[in-house]
PDB file of C-alpha atoms in Angstrom:
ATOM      1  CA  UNK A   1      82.716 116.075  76.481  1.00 74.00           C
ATOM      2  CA  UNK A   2      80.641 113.253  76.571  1.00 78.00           C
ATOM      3  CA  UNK A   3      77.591 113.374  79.430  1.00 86.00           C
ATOM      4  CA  UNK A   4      78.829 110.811  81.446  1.00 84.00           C
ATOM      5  CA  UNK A   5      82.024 112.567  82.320  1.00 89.00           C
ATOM      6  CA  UNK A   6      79.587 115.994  82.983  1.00 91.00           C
ATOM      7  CA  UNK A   7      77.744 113.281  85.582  1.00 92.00           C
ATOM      8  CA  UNK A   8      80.843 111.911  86.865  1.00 93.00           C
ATOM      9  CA  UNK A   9      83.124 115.773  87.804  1.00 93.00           C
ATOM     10  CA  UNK A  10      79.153 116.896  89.764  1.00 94.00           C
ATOM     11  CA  UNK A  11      79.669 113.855  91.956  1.00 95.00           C
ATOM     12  CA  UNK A  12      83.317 113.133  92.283  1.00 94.00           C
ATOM     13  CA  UNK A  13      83.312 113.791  95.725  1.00 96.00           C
ATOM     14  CA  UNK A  14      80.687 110.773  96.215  1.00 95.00           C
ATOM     15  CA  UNK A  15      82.678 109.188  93.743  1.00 94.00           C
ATOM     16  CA  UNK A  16      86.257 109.222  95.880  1.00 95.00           C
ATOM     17  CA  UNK A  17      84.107 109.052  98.487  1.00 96.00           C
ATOM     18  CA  UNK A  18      83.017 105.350  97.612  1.00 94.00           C
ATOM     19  CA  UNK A  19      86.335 105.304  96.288  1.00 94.00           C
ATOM     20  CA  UNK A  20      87.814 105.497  99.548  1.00 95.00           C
ATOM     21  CA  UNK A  21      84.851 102.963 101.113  1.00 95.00           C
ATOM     22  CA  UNK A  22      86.258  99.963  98.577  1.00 94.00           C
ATOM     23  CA  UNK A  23      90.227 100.532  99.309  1.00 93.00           C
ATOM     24  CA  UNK A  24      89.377 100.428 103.284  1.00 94.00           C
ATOM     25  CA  UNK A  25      87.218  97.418 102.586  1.00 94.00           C
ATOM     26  CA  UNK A  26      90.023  95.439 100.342  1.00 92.00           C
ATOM     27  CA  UNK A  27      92.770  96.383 102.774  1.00 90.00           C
ATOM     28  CA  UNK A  28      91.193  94.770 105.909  1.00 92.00           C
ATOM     29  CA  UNK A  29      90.407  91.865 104.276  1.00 91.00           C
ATOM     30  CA  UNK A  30      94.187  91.311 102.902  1.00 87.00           C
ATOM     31  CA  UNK A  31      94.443  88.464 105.251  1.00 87.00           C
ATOM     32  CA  UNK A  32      91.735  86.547 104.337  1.00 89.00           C
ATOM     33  CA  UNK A  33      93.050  86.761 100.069  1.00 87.00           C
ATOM     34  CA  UNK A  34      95.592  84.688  99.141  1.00 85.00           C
ATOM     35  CA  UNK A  35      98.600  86.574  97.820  1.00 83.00           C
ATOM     36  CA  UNK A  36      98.679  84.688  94.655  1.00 80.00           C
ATOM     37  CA  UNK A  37      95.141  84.413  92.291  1.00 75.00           C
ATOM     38  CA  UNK A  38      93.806  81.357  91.288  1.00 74.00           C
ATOM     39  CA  UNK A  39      92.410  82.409  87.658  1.00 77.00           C
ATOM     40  CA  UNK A  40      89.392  81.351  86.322  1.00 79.00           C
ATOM     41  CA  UNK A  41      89.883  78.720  83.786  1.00 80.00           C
ATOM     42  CA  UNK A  42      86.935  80.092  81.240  1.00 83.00           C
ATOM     43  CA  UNK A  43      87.213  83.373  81.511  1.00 79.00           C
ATOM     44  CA  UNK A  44      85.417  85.384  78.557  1.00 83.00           C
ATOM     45  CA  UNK A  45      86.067  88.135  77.418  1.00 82.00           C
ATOM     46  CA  UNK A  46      83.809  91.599  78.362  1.00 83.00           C
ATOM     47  CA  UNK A  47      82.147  93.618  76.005  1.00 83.00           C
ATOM     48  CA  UNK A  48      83.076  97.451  76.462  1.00 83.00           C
ATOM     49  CA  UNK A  49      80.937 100.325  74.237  1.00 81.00           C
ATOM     50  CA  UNK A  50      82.877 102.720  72.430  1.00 82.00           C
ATOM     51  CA  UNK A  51      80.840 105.533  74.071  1.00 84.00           C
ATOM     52  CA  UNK A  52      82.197 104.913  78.002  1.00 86.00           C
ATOM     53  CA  UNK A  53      79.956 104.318  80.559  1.00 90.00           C
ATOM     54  CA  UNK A  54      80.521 106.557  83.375  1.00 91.00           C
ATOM     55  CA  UNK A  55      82.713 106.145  86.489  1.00 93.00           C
ATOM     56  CA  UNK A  56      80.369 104.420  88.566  1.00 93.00           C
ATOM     57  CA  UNK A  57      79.274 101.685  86.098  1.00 92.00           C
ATOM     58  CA  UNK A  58      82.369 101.152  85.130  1.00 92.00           C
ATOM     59  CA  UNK A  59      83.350 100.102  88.905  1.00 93.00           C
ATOM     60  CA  UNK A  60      80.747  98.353  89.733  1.00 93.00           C
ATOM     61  CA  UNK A  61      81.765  95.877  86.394  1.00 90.00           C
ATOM     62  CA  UNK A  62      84.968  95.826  87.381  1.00 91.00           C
ATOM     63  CA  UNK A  63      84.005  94.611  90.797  1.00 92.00           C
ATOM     64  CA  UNK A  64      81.882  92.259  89.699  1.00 90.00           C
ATOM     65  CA  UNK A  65      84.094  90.710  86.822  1.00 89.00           C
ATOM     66  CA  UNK A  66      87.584  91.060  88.922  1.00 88.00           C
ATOM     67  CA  UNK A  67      87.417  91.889  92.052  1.00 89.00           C
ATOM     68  CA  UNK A  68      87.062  88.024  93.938  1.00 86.00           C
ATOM     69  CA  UNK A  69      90.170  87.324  91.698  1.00 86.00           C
ATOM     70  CA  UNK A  70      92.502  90.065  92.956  1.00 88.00           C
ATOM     71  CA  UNK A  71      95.197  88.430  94.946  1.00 85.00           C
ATOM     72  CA  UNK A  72      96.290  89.761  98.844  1.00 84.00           C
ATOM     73  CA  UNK A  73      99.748  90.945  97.498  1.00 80.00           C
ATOM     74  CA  UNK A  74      99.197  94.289  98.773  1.00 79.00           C
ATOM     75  CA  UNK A  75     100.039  92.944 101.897  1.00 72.00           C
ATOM     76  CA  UNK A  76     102.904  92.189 104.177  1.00 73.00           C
ATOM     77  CA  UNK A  77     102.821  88.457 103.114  1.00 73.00           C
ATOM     78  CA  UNK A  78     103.479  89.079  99.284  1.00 72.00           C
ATOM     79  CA  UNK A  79     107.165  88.289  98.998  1.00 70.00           C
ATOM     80  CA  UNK A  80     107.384  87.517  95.327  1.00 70.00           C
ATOM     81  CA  UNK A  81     108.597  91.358  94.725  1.00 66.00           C
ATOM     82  CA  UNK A  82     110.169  93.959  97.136  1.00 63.00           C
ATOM     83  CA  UNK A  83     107.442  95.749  95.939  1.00 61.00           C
ATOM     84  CA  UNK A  84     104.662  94.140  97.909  1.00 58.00           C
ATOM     85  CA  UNK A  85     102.911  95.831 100.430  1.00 66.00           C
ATOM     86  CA  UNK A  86     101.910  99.684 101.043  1.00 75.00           C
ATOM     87  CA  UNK A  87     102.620 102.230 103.867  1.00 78.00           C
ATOM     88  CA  UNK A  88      99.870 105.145 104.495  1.00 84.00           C
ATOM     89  CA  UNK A  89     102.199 107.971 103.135  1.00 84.00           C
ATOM     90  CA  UNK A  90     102.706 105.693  99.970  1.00 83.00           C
ATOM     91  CA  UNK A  91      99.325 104.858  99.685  1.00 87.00           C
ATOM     92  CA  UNK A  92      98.847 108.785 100.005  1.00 90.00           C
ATOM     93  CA  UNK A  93     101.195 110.050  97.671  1.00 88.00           C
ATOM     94  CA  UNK A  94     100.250 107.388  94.649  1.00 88.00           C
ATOM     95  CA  UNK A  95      96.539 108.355  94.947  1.00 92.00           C
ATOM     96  CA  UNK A  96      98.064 112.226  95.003  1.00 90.00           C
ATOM     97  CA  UNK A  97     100.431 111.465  92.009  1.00 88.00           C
ATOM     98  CA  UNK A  98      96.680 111.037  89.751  1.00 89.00           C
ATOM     99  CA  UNK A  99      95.248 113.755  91.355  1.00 90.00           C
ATOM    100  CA  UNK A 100      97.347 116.455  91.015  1.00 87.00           C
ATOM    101  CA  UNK A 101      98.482 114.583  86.979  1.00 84.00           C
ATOM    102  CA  UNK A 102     101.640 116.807  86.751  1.00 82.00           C
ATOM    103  CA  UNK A 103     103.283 116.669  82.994  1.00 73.00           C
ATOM    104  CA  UNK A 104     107.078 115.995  84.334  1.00 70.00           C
ATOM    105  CA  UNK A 105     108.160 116.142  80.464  1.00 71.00           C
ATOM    106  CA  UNK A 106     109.502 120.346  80.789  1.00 66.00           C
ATOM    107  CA  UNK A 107     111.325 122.196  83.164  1.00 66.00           C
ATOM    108  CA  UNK A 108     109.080 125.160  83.010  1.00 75.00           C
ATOM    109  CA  UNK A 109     105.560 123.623  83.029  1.00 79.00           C
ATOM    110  CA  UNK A 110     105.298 122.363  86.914  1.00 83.00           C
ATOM    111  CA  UNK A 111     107.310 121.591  90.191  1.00 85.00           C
ATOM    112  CA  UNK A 112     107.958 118.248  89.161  1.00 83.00           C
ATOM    113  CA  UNK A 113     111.504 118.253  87.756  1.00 83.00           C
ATOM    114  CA  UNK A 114     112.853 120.166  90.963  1.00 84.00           C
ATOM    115  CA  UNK A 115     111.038 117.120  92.800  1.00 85.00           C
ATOM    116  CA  UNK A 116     113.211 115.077  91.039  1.00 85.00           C
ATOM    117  CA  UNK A 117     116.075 116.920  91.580  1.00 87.00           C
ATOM    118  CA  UNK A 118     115.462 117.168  95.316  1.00 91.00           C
ATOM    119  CA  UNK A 119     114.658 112.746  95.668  1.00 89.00           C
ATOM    120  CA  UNK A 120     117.916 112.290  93.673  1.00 92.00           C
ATOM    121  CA  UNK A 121     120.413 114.582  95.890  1.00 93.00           C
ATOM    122  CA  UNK A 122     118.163 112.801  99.057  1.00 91.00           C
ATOM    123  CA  UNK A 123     119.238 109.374  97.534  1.00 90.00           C
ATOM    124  CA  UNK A 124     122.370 110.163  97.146  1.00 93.00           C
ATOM    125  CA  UNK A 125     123.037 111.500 100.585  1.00 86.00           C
ATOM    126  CA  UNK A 126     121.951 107.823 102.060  1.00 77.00           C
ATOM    127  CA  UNK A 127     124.143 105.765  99.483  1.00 70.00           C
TER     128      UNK A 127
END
């Protein structure tokens, strides 16, 4: 395993902590974005290493580079999709989904298929 990622699991709780800091920050200023990005027109491309770079340099680029592009879609003024916009509990359980990275591909290797199960009956009951 290469060092960074040794670096990165003795500080993940910093790490989703400053996680948590930027998604707070981006969500109250969803107002103030406009929901649809006005690109750069010379945008060039970056220049990644092969060996990674950790989590925390790796943000801080992407911040840099992307972040005064990202578009306010996440909000309840998107309307291009039905898609647009995010609840709490959704929020919650897509951040949940990565964390808890359960392989849905067998019936015997987690609780995931029986999830399934249990959303499709659920669906079915309200159609």
């Amino acid at each position: 395993m290469p060092s960074f990622l040794n670096k990165d699991n003795k500080k993940i709780d910093r790490v989703l902590d400053s996680i948590v800091a930027e998604a707070l920050r981006f969500l109250s200023d969803l107002d103030n974005r406009a929901v649809g990005a006005s690109l750069p027109a010379n945008f060039k491309p970056v220049n990644l290493t092969d060996e990674g770079m950790g989590v925390e340099t790796a943000l801080a680029i992407f911040k840099e580079r992307y972040e005064s592009w990202l578009s306010g879609g996440a909000g309840p003024r998107y309307f291009g999709f039905v898609t647009g916009g995010v609840t709490p509990a959704a929020l919650a359980g897509d951040w949940l989904t990565s964390v808890y990275d359960q392989n849905a591909l067998g019936s015997n290797e987690s609780i995931a298929p029986q999830l399934e199960l249990e959303t499709i009956r659920d669906r079915l009951r309200v159609c």
